[in-house]
């Protein structure tokens, strides 16, 4: 049995806004009978161009129905510019979370919304963009790339949970892996297959990892880090910004910087701070 | 809330008589049946009795019964034993609708040096014996075909096909986990070599099963260790559960008439009423050769999990052939093998009854289920489109 939140069960047993809006301004259809779930979303705008009414019709499991119901509740009262920014995560969040294997239900909601907005704006129905990767469920490489980027997916299983791709005959798993590697960037691949690194490769990879992975998250808290030197497997750095005066800086250094570098470069690394 | 349990092909309640029989063997009579002292010896005698009861249910002799931990272990042991005893033969013949205990093992073996023939079934879930006969070869190590299907209840003509397989001198195994206790089985009359059964499908506890191995069948143990089960299955016996299994087998023999009369009547009533009241619903599997307790019904344009959860609100327990998990978004391999269309395969519900069900419960399901289907169909974008079609069918 699935571990559904009370909110999921509530929206499943008492769906809000089921049905079709009369003379809708936007219509979006996503999924198909063969896939096991499908959603038709309709909405109507008021004179201020806000979504006055939104309704859904869904064929699918409990979380598909609950996600559709949640979607209509979320977008009511929004302008289209606001609605456009609603993500599948917002839907899942609204419901207090969805089982990982059911995340594709929230993605279905987001996709239907996107199509309904495009319909209103008179944008020609988007042709299937990209190349079909999963034949079973008709999922394209672009859809998979987007799901990986938006939800930080790292494995084929994750991709299946969010997009269904790979959930049928499984013959596309290799292709999905390639897409994951492509989106996450090459260093990730290197770190997964720890080939023996030359010194230059190692230093380059440390630099890249600091730039791409570590600095952005330190900067969120007003901190920064600088690479001073690499001696053997000892990485000498200097903490800057708020990190330099933070009492927890040693924790950051060991538990975050060092473990990240060990994960993405090579497990032998030791990080040390340069002393003044 | 009262629970209405109609999911007995998944598992059954342990019969009160079985529990009572088992209890002394946890606390008071906890000796090891292999011990030299009489404290263990009395347990050994009780085990013997239980083994006899299991054997009696299927017409075997006690020394042909190997006690295991579950149906899956019995299936794995049987197939691996046959392969190990005849290492030159590389073909396995089975069907596309087996339980995962056989299906997944065979898929695994097909990647490890074996050639597996998965026999198809028709739209009604039936096997074509001719197809099997044509597949037999000098390279066939084992034929493993289930006696009755867990999802549809369809019974395969084991009595008929085993004759031809045995004429060719090929080992025949059957997964009879769903059949034992529900329909009469007599290995004395049907020359199968090995048969798997499971305790918790016939009101014994989970964690105990048995494998029937006909005297003279070449065998090679799966678990190696102590001398238990005459060296064919090592490991200290799951004493209390085996005693429970014995009692459950004894009860099953007593109840088999009731199963095929009263339980069958209840199943038929449930099935007939639901099919009558709900449009665009259909039975999966042939009506005739079927377990008396099982019915699988597909409801078009709705999804199985949603039906189950709505029934759950009324305490009704059943199961669906279409698990909508992302790992297996496709409907069950059984319905797929039968070629049930997608419109219907996603909305299949299996009810499996037992002697503990009564007519009141069946009437309750008949009352609650049709409005659930109607409600879900109202939510479904496909229902509107199909209505014209549905009306058209009604006129037929």
XYZ file of C-alpha atoms in Angstrom:
672
model
C 0.000 0.000 0.000
C 1.169 3.497 -0.802
C 2.082 5.889 1.954
C -0.165 8.748 0.896
C -0.478 11.896 2.961
C -3.851 12.781 4.421
C -4.045 15.601 1.937
C -3.590 13.248 -1.016
C -6.339 10.976 0.310
C -8.569 13.961 0.957
C -8.137 15.333 -2.581
C -8.658 11.849 -3.998
C -11.840 11.129 -2.059
C -13.140 14.684 -2.342
C -11.680 16.058 -5.550
C -12.016 19.828 -5.977
C -13.077 21.207 -9.335
C -13.845 17.982 -11.145
C -15.424 18.389 -14.557
C -15.107 20.747 -17.484
C -15.291 24.542 -17.546
C -17.895 25.745 -20.029
C -16.498 27.665 -22.972
C -12.976 27.347 -21.679
C -10.198 29.801 -22.549
C -7.564 27.124 -22.117
C -7.577 23.375 -22.648
C -4.644 21.082 -21.990
C -4.569 17.333 -22.444
C -1.788 15.122 -21.198
C -1.277 11.376 -20.985
C -3.246 8.594 -22.612
C -5.329 5.572 -21.801
C -2.484 3.270 -22.767
C -0.146 5.018 -20.328
C -2.480 4.352 -17.441
C -3.184 7.979 -16.636
C -4.462 11.037 -18.436
C -5.625 14.522 -17.535
C -7.719 17.141 -19.307
C -7.424 20.584 -17.734
C -9.732 23.458 -18.672
C -9.724 27.035 -17.355
C -11.562 30.292 -17.813
C -10.127 33.784 -17.286
C -11.879 36.782 -15.750
C -11.728 40.356 -17.091
C -8.432 40.915 -15.286
C -7.015 37.906 -17.102
C -6.783 35.918 -13.935
C -7.835 32.272 -13.826
C -11.402 32.477 -12.585
C -12.247 28.836 -12.827
C -10.266 25.672 -13.482
C -11.502 22.109 -13.744
C -10.033 18.725 -14.426
C -10.966 15.305 -15.721
C -8.548 12.569 -14.808
C -8.175 8.899 -15.519
C -5.638 7.373 -13.204
C -4.624 6.330 -9.749
C -5.349 8.121 -6.484
C -2.315 10.388 -6.701
C -3.113 11.328 -10.310
C -6.588 12.444 -9.257
C -5.254 14.228 -6.163
C -2.523 15.990 -8.191
C -5.103 17.218 -10.702
C -7.360 18.452 -7.946
C -4.437 20.218 -6.273
C -3.374 21.812 -9.552
C -6.779 23.424 -10.079
C -6.737 24.792 -6.526
C -3.251 26.204 -6.949
C -3.863 28.036 -10.207
C -7.229 29.561 -9.402
C -6.796 33.336 -9.029
C -3.404 33.348 -10.735
C -2.484 35.325 -13.822
C -1.140 33.226 -16.655
C 2.343 34.584 -16.016
C 2.070 33.322 -12.463
C 0.517 30.015 -13.464
C 3.268 29.460 -15.956
C 5.752 29.300 -13.094
C 3.953 26.517 -11.244
C 6.182 23.441 -11.136
C 5.459 19.802 -10.500
C 7.169 20.249 -7.180
C 4.624 22.918 -6.201
C 1.856 20.400 -6.819
C 3.578 17.687 -4.801
C 4.350 20.204 -2.052
C 0.736 21.356 -1.910
C -0.271 17.763 -1.232
C 2.290 17.373 1.534
C 4.455 15.242 -0.722
C 3.948 12.291 -3.034
C 5.610 8.870 -2.946
C 8.679 9.060 -5.149
C 7.258 6.486 -7.546
C 4.232 8.709 -8.045
C 6.000 11.968 -8.864
C 5.050 11.530 -12.530
C 1.475 12.372 -11.496
C 2.584 15.872 -10.550
C 4.579 16.169 -13.778
C 1.438 15.259 -15.700
C -0.356 18.159 -13.977
C 2.374 20.642 -14.827
C 2.446 19.497 -18.468
C -1.320 19.804 -18.877
C -1.163 23.315 -17.428
C 1.560 24.289 -19.848
C -0.475 23.004 -22.767
C -3.604 24.826 -21.599
C -1.708 28.120 -21.374
C -0.220 27.566 -24.821
C -3.707 26.853 -26.147
C -4.983 30.169 -24.785
C -2.083 32.123 -26.178
C -2.776 30.598 -29.553
C 0.643 29.064 -29.694
C 0.409 26.286 -32.178
C 0.230 23.049 -30.281
C 3.800 22.252 -29.606
C 4.899 19.526 -31.881
C 6.654 16.719 -30.136
C 9.952 18.402 -29.561
C 13.088 16.414 -29.438
C 13.469 12.773 -30.058
C 11.370 10.016 -28.539
C 13.559 8.070 -26.120
C 10.978 5.916 -24.336
C 8.781 4.308 -26.966
C 6.459 2.738 -24.412
C 5.291 6.050 -22.990
C 6.327 8.435 -25.770
C 8.783 10.467 -23.679
C 11.316 12.643 -25.499
C 14.909 13.440 -24.665
C 13.987 17.083 -24.011
C 11.332 16.109 -21.474
C 13.801 13.845 -19.733
C 16.493 16.538 -19.715
C 14.066 19.006 -18.214
C 12.966 16.635 -15.475
C 16.577 15.892 -14.599
C 17.435 19.579 -14.382
C 14.341 20.696 -12.467
C 14.331 17.897 -9.939
C 18.032 17.063 -9.618
C 17.563 13.516 -10.787
C 20.597 11.262 -10.837
C 19.474 7.734 -11.710
C 17.351 5.996 -14.335
C 14.954 5.015 -11.573
C 14.504 8.683 -10.651
C 13.774 9.548 -14.263
C 11.150 6.794 -14.440
C 9.515 8.017 -11.259
C 9.194 11.536 -12.630
C 8.545 11.013 -16.338
C 7.610 7.325 -16.637
C 10.342 7.006 -19.257
C 11.905 3.574 -18.908
C 9.003 2.112 -16.919
C 7.850 -0.199 -19.700
C 10.096 -2.481 -21.710
C 13.237 -0.903 -20.187
C 15.097 -0.981 -23.504
C 15.806 2.769 -23.290
C 17.649 2.627 -19.948
C 21.024 3.048 -21.557
C 19.835 6.071 -23.504
C 18.435 7.624 -20.325
C 21.750 7.099 -18.592
C 23.497 8.935 -21.393
C 21.100 11.851 -21.026
C 21.667 11.963 -17.275
C 25.431 12.040 -17.812
C 25.058 14.758 -20.417
C 22.889 16.996 -18.222
C 24.962 16.531 -15.104
C 28.102 17.297 -17.041
C 31.203 15.305 -17.690
C 32.960 15.595 -14.334
C 30.126 13.618 -12.867
C 30.895 10.775 -15.196
C 34.542 10.891 -14.266
C 33.706 10.834 -10.588
C 31.484 7.807 -11.107
C 34.194 5.838 -12.784
C 37.191 6.811 -10.760
C 39.874 6.297 -13.339
C 43.352 7.089 -12.169
C 43.694 10.852 -12.460
C 46.877 12.559 -13.471
C 47.920 15.416 -11.187
C 46.801 17.991 -13.698
C 43.436 16.281 -14.185
C 42.991 16.110 -10.446
C 43.694 19.801 -9.902
C 41.431 20.748 -12.773
C 38.623 18.596 -11.412
C 39.047 20.063 -7.921
C 38.829 23.550 -9.399
C 35.761 22.712 -11.430
C 34.024 21.077 -8.503
C 34.724 24.084 -6.293
C 33.380 26.453 -8.935
C 30.322 24.517 -9.932
C 29.249 22.662 -6.808
C 30.727 24.212 -3.726
C 31.028 27.963 -4.277
C 27.398 28.508 -5.300
C 26.077 26.924 -2.126
C 28.551 28.744 0.141
C 27.642 32.000 -1.566
C 24.033 31.507 -0.607
C 25.136 32.116 2.965
C 27.479 34.950 2.022
C 30.594 32.828 2.136
C 33.228 31.912 -0.388
C 36.231 29.685 -0.833
C 39.507 29.978 -2.675
C 41.814 27.226 -3.819
C 45.377 27.935 -2.713
C 47.265 24.791 -3.591
C 47.067 21.042 -4.036
C 49.900 19.017 -2.489
C 49.517 15.305 -3.173
C 46.050 14.572 -1.898
C 45.888 17.579 0.403
C 43.722 20.391 -0.865
C 44.665 23.713 0.695
C 41.941 26.303 0.657
C 41.076 29.636 2.184
C 37.612 30.458 3.426
C 36.362 33.952 2.680
C 33.320 36.114 3.332
C 31.151 35.035 6.231
C 32.796 31.634 6.169
C 36.066 33.179 7.357
C 34.504 34.318 10.634
C 31.938 31.581 11.029
C 32.377 29.396 14.110
C 31.085 26.450 12.159
C 33.575 26.903 9.375
C 35.552 23.774 10.307
C 32.367 21.759 10.086
C 31.632 23.241 6.679
C 35.130 22.465 5.576
C 35.208 18.851 6.678
C 31.612 17.812 6.269
C 30.703 19.701 3.181
C 33.728 20.760 1.155
C 35.818 17.693 1.849
C 33.038 15.177 1.399
C 31.883 16.851 -1.813
C 35.405 16.789 -3.212
C 35.867 13.184 -2.153
C 32.617 12.264 -3.840
C 33.243 14.061 -7.083
C 37.007 13.915 -7.477
C 38.707 11.148 -5.554
C 38.048 9.599 -2.138
C 41.616 10.147 -0.891
C 41.411 13.919 -0.642
C 41.943 15.802 2.607
C 40.982 19.465 2.854
C 42.975 21.876 4.973
C 42.592 25.541 5.589
C 45.542 27.784 5.105
C 46.530 29.417 8.412
C 47.465 33.044 8.576
C -14.846 -0.481 10.565
C -15.527 -4.070 9.671
C -13.037 -5.564 7.253
C -14.433 -7.489 4.316
C -11.559 -9.590 3.175
C -11.769 -10.825 -0.410
C -8.060 -10.985 -1.186
C -7.407 -14.609 -0.277
C -5.167 -15.311 -3.268
C -2.776 -12.770 -1.710
C -2.923 -14.345 1.729
C -5.460 -15.893 4.067
C -6.276 -15.633 7.736
C -4.771 -18.374 9.841
C -7.620 -20.656 10.850
C -8.346 -20.512 14.618
C -7.919 -24.290 14.822
C -4.492 -23.904 13.233
C -3.385 -21.267 15.741
C -4.542 -23.437 18.605
C -2.589 -26.394 17.265
C 0.566 -24.301 16.931
C 0.619 -22.466 20.260
C 2.124 -25.160 22.507
C 5.140 -25.421 20.222
C 6.397 -21.927 20.947
C 6.607 -21.967 24.699
C 6.023 -25.378 26.199
C 7.179 -27.861 23.597
C 10.029 -25.929 22.088
C 12.466 -28.818 21.695
C 14.535 -29.377 18.579
C 13.117 -32.345 16.683
C 16.674 -33.493 15.902
C 17.667 -33.798 19.575
C 18.334 -37.135 21.236
C 16.220 -36.431 24.323
C 12.559 -37.217 24.471
C 11.749 -33.506 24.929
C 12.831 -33.052 21.317
C 11.557 -36.455 20.308
C 7.951 -35.618 21.057
C 8.256 -32.665 18.666
C 9.662 -34.992 16.028
C 6.589 -37.196 16.360
C 4.297 -34.206 15.955
C 6.210 -33.105 12.847
C 5.752 -36.556 11.383
C 2.034 -36.269 11.900
C 1.973 -32.878 10.199
C 3.970 -34.157 7.246
C 1.489 -37.002 6.873
C -1.423 -34.551 6.786
C 0.245 -32.475 4.074
C 0.899 -35.628 2.073
C -2.681 -36.850 2.518
C -4.158 -33.680 1.057
C -2.498 -34.291 -2.312
C -2.345 -38.099 -2.317
C 1.396 -38.328 -1.647
C 3.386 -40.349 0.880
C 5.062 -38.484 3.786
C 8.583 -39.103 2.540
C 7.702 -37.338 -0.710
C 7.025 -34.085 1.165
C 9.834 -31.597 1.563
C 9.018 -28.799 3.985
C 10.207 -25.346 2.935
C 9.849 -21.722 3.940
C 7.398 -20.637 1.222
C 6.019 -21.271 -2.236
C 8.852 -19.337 -3.825
C 11.445 -21.547 -2.175
C 9.569 -24.641 -3.356
C 9.487 -23.336 -6.944
C 13.141 -22.345 -6.926
C 14.180 -25.655 -5.386
C 12.217 -27.694 -7.920
C 13.514 -25.935 -11.011
C 17.102 -25.720 -9.837
C 17.068 -29.346 -8.708
C 15.908 -30.501 -12.127
C 18.579 -28.430 -13.871
C 21.322 -29.604 -11.525
C 20.412 -33.264 -11.906
C 20.622 -33.120 -15.679
C 23.279 -30.510 -16.401
C 23.514 -31.224 -20.131
C 19.958 -30.195 -20.866
C 19.496 -26.493 -21.432
C 15.850 -25.902 -22.257
C 13.150 -24.907 -19.752
C 9.505 -24.753 -20.783
C 7.060 -22.632 -18.825
C 4.228 -20.179 -19.548
C 3.930 -16.429 -19.864
C 1.491 -16.235 -16.954
C 3.474 -17.870 -14.133
C 3.874 -16.331 -10.701
C 7.070 -14.224 -10.408
C 8.612 -17.058 -8.331
C 8.826 -19.074 -11.542
C 8.748 -16.339 -14.185
C 11.561 -14.216 -12.799
C 13.708 -17.243 -12.004
C 13.293 -18.456 -15.601
C 14.113 -14.992 -16.928
C 17.230 -15.027 -14.789
C 18.180 -18.477 -16.053
C 17.611 -17.384 -19.653
C 20.430 -14.887 -19.145
C 22.624 -17.563 -17.637
C 22.959 -20.257 -20.240
C 19.430 -21.632 -20.484
C 16.923 -21.449 -23.293
C 13.471 -20.718 -21.896
C 10.258 -21.253 -23.847
C 7.452 -19.091 -22.471
C 4.223 -20.603 -23.785
C 1.517 -18.082 -24.709
C -2.109 -18.171 -23.580
C -5.211 -17.125 -25.506
C -7.597 -14.229 -24.777
C -9.356 -16.371 -22.168
C -6.101 -17.279 -20.439
C -6.038 -20.840 -21.799
C -2.973 -22.812 -22.754
C -2.825 -24.701 -26.039
C -1.442 -28.174 -25.170
C -0.345 -28.714 -28.763
C 1.893 -25.697 -28.473
C 3.554 -27.289 -25.458
C 3.985 -30.651 -27.160
C 5.651 -29.038 -30.155
C 8.081 -27.213 -27.874
C 9.344 -30.379 -26.165
C 12.804 -31.439 -27.272
C 15.623 -33.781 -26.285
C 17.204 -30.750 -24.669
C 14.246 -30.042 -22.340
C 15.365 -30.249 -18.707
C 12.057 -29.346 -17.068
C 8.517 -28.266 -17.833
C 7.131 -25.990 -15.121
C 3.478 -25.009 -15.524
C 1.233 -23.601 -12.822
C -1.876 -25.549 -11.877
C -4.105 -22.493 -11.494
C -3.462 -18.832 -12.167
C -3.349 -16.489 -9.200
C -4.858 -13.503 -11.026
C -7.648 -15.051 -13.057
C -8.093 -18.409 -11.332
C -7.926 -20.173 -14.715
C -6.973 -23.845 -14.268
C -4.572 -25.424 -16.744
C -5.208 -29.011 -17.944
C -2.312 -30.436 -15.922
C -3.729 -33.997 -15.895
C -3.762 -33.993 -19.685
C -0.413 -32.371 -20.477
C 1.621 -34.180 -17.858
C 0.980 -37.506 -19.617
C 2.641 -36.327 -22.818
C 5.559 -34.707 -21.001
C 6.169 -37.862 -18.962
C 6.049 -40.064 -22.069
C 9.059 -38.088 -23.227
C 10.745 -38.731 -19.873
C 10.945 -35.025 -19.034
C 10.669 -33.710 -15.459
C 7.329 -31.985 -14.799
C 6.883 -29.405 -12.035
C 3.733 -27.508 -11.195
C 3.289 -24.431 -9.031
C 0.040 -25.436 -7.349
C 0.156 -22.729 -4.701
C -3.281 -21.384 -5.669
C -4.828 -24.753 -6.440
C -4.036 -26.840 -3.349
C -6.954 -26.775 -0.943
C -9.290 -25.176 -3.480
C -9.649 -28.040 -5.932
C -8.990 -31.777 -5.444
C -5.449 -32.812 -6.357
C -4.190 -36.365 -6.339
C -0.577 -36.918 -7.364
C -1.254 -40.623 -7.151
C -3.310 -40.301 -10.323
C -1.428 -37.440 -12.001
C 2.202 -38.377 -12.666
C 3.778 -34.973 -11.938
C 7.292 -35.116 -10.507
C 7.223 -32.032 -8.325
C 4.518 -29.760 -6.927
C 4.830 -26.545 -4.903
C 2.385 -25.440 -2.256
C 2.305 -22.581 0.219
C 0.945 -22.447 3.761
C -0.453 -18.962 3.904
C -2.715 -19.475 0.899
C -4.647 -22.160 2.745
C -5.099 -20.731 6.230
C -1.710 -21.768 7.632
C 0.780 -19.039 8.620
C 3.177 -17.229 6.316
C 6.713 -18.577 6.157
C 5.992 -22.230 5.519
C 5.539 -24.191 2.319
C 6.132 -27.599 0.872
C 7.517 -29.243 -2.212
C 6.224 -32.615 -3.271
C 8.995 -34.665 -4.880
C 7.869 -37.961 -6.384
C 9.835 -40.957 -5.168
C 12.609 -41.709 -7.636
C 12.893 -38.146 -8.971
C 16.496 -37.041 -9.273
C 17.050 -34.315 -6.733
C 19.721 -31.893 -5.709
C 19.322 -29.755 -2.568
C 19.050 -25.981 -2.666
C 19.964 -25.330 0.976
C 23.002 -27.269 2.120
C 23.787 -27.811 5.798
C 22.350 -30.188 8.375
C 20.632 -33.494 7.791
C 17.063 -32.165 8.097
C 14.505 -33.289 5.531
C 16.779 -36.237 4.892
C 19.499 -33.968 3.627
C 17.324 -32.427 0.937
C 16.627 -29.163 2.736
C 18.956 -28.180 5.546
C 17.921 -25.909 8.382
C 16.128 -26.451 11.689
C 12.463 -27.067 11.013
C 9.995 -24.205 11.440
C 8.232 -26.479 13.889
C 5.150 -24.521 14.919
C 4.411 -23.409 11.364
C 4.817 -26.906 9.961
C 2.410 -28.209 12.582
C 0.085 -25.370 11.535
C 0.461 -26.339 7.886
C -0.454 -29.917 8.729
C -3.587 -28.805 10.534
C -4.499 -26.421 7.695
C -4.152 -29.242 5.154
C -6.388 -31.443 7.248
C -8.997 -28.659 7.409
C -8.656 -27.962 3.678
C -9.562 -31.561 2.913
C -12.650 -31.204 5.109
C -13.628 -27.882 3.520
C -13.009 -28.610 -0.127
C -16.672 -29.424 -0.748
C -17.768 -26.165 0.860
C -15.178 -24.310 -1.192
C -16.606 -25.745 -4.397
C -20.226 -25.215 -3.440
C -20.846 -22.337 -1.065
C -17.755 -20.260 -1.894
C -18.316 -20.855 -5.595
C -21.923 -19.729 -5.228
C -20.791 -16.513 -3.524
C -18.154 -15.866 -6.191
C -20.714 -16.435 -8.937
C -23.206 -14.132 -7.304
C -20.641 -11.362 -6.903
C -19.419 -11.714 -10.458
C -22.854 -11.966 -12.064
C -24.280 -8.996 -10.196
C -21.303 -6.730 -10.840
C -21.220 -7.567 -14.542
C -24.963 -6.978 -14.724
C -24.961 -3.660 -12.895
C -21.820 -2.052 -14.250
C -21.659 -1.247 -17.965
C -18.370 -1.710 -19.800
C -17.162 -4.361 -17.380
C -15.815 -7.716 -18.437
C -14.576 -10.943 -16.954
C -10.916 -11.833 -17.409
C -10.242 -15.497 -18.060
C -12.462 -18.370 -19.022
C -15.515 -19.037 -16.905
C -15.516 -22.822 -17.001
C -12.162 -24.120 -15.778
C -11.562 -21.795 -12.907
C -10.829 -21.843 -9.182
C -14.122 -21.629 -7.281
C -13.025 -18.590 -5.250
C -11.502 -16.227 -7.828
C -12.888 -13.635 -10.215
C -11.020 -10.969 -12.150
C -13.164 -8.194 -13.570
C -12.012 -5.288 -15.720
C -13.749 -1.934 -15.628
C -13.069 0.153 -18.692
C -11.934 3.784 -18.401
C -11.016 3.647 -14.713
C -7.800 2.766 -12.982
C -7.446 -0.149 -10.583
C -5.672 1.551 -7.698
C -8.320 4.243 -7.515
C -11.034 1.567 -7.298
C -9.136 -0.280 -4.563
C -8.656 2.848 -2.461
C -12.304 3.780 -2.732
C -13.339 0.248 -1.725
C -10.819 0.520 1.106
C -12.942 3.359 2.503
C -15.664 0.753 3.067
C -13.269 -1.827 4.498
C -13.363 -3.943 1.337
C -10.038 -5.620 0.560
C -9.316 -6.850 -2.962
C -6.428 -6.440 -5.353
C -5.725 -5.082 -8.779
C -3.962 -6.665 -11.719
C -2.581 -3.293 -12.622
C -0.139 -1.964 -10.099
C 0.442 1.644 -11.075
C 3.942 1.936 -9.755
C 6.385 3.643 -11.994
C 8.520 0.545 -12.107
C 5.680 -1.435 -13.584
C 3.329 1.052 -15.168
C 2.163 -1.579 -17.527
C -0.664 -3.822 -16.463
C 0.073 -7.268 -15.089
C 1.996 -9.695 -17.243
C -0.931 -12.098 -16.998
C -3.476 -9.696 -18.487
C -0.941 -8.578 -21.079
C -0.243 -12.182 -22.089
C -3.999 -12.640 -22.505
C -4.170 -9.594 -24.744
C -6.643 -7.698 -22.562
C -6.915 -4.241 -24.214
C -5.349 -1.254 -22.478
C -8.761 0.359 -21.972
C -9.622 -2.506 -19.656
C -6.310 -3.810 -18.355
C -5.622 -0.766 -16.170
C -8.916 -1.176 -14.354
C -8.882 -4.825 -13.363
C -9.921 -5.955 -9.897
C -9.463 -9.420 -8.466
C -11.738 -10.730 -5.753
C -10.632 -13.971 -4.127
C -12.941 -15.426 -1.516
C -12.552 -18.011 1.213
C -14.790 -20.114 3.417
C -14.725 -17.253 5.917
C -16.770 -15.002 3.628
C -20.552 -14.859 3.939
C -23.376 -13.706 1.706
C -23.905 -10.499 3.640
C -20.379 -9.407 2.762
C -20.872 -10.231 -0.897
C -24.111 -8.227 -0.937
C -22.249 -5.311 0.641
C -19.657 -5.338 -2.152
C -22.408 -5.595 -4.773
C -24.018 -2.525 -3.208
C -20.851 -0.424 -2.867
C -18.838 -1.172 -5.983
C -21.096 0.058 -8.833
C -21.346 3.639 -7.463
C -17.544 3.695 -7.011
C -17.011 2.826 -10.669
C -19.590 5.412 -11.668
C -17.930 8.091 -9.581
C -14.477 7.403 -11.012
C -15.861 7.324 -14.527
C -17.381 10.733 -14.004
C -13.899 11.992 -13.252
C -12.422 10.279 -16.296
C -11.968 12.233 -19.521
C -12.583 9.089 -21.543
C -15.948 8.164 -20.154
C -17.913 10.857 -22.040
C -16.398 9.809 -25.286
C -17.170 6.167 -24.655
C -20.766 6.640 -23.582
C -22.143 6.677 -27.107
C -20.292 3.459 -27.659
C -21.635 2.015 -24.424
C -25.220 2.764 -25.378
C -24.613 1.152 -28.696
C -23.501 -2.015 -26.930
C -26.576 -2.054 -24.731
C -28.776 -2.298 -27.796
C -26.994 -5.415 -28.957
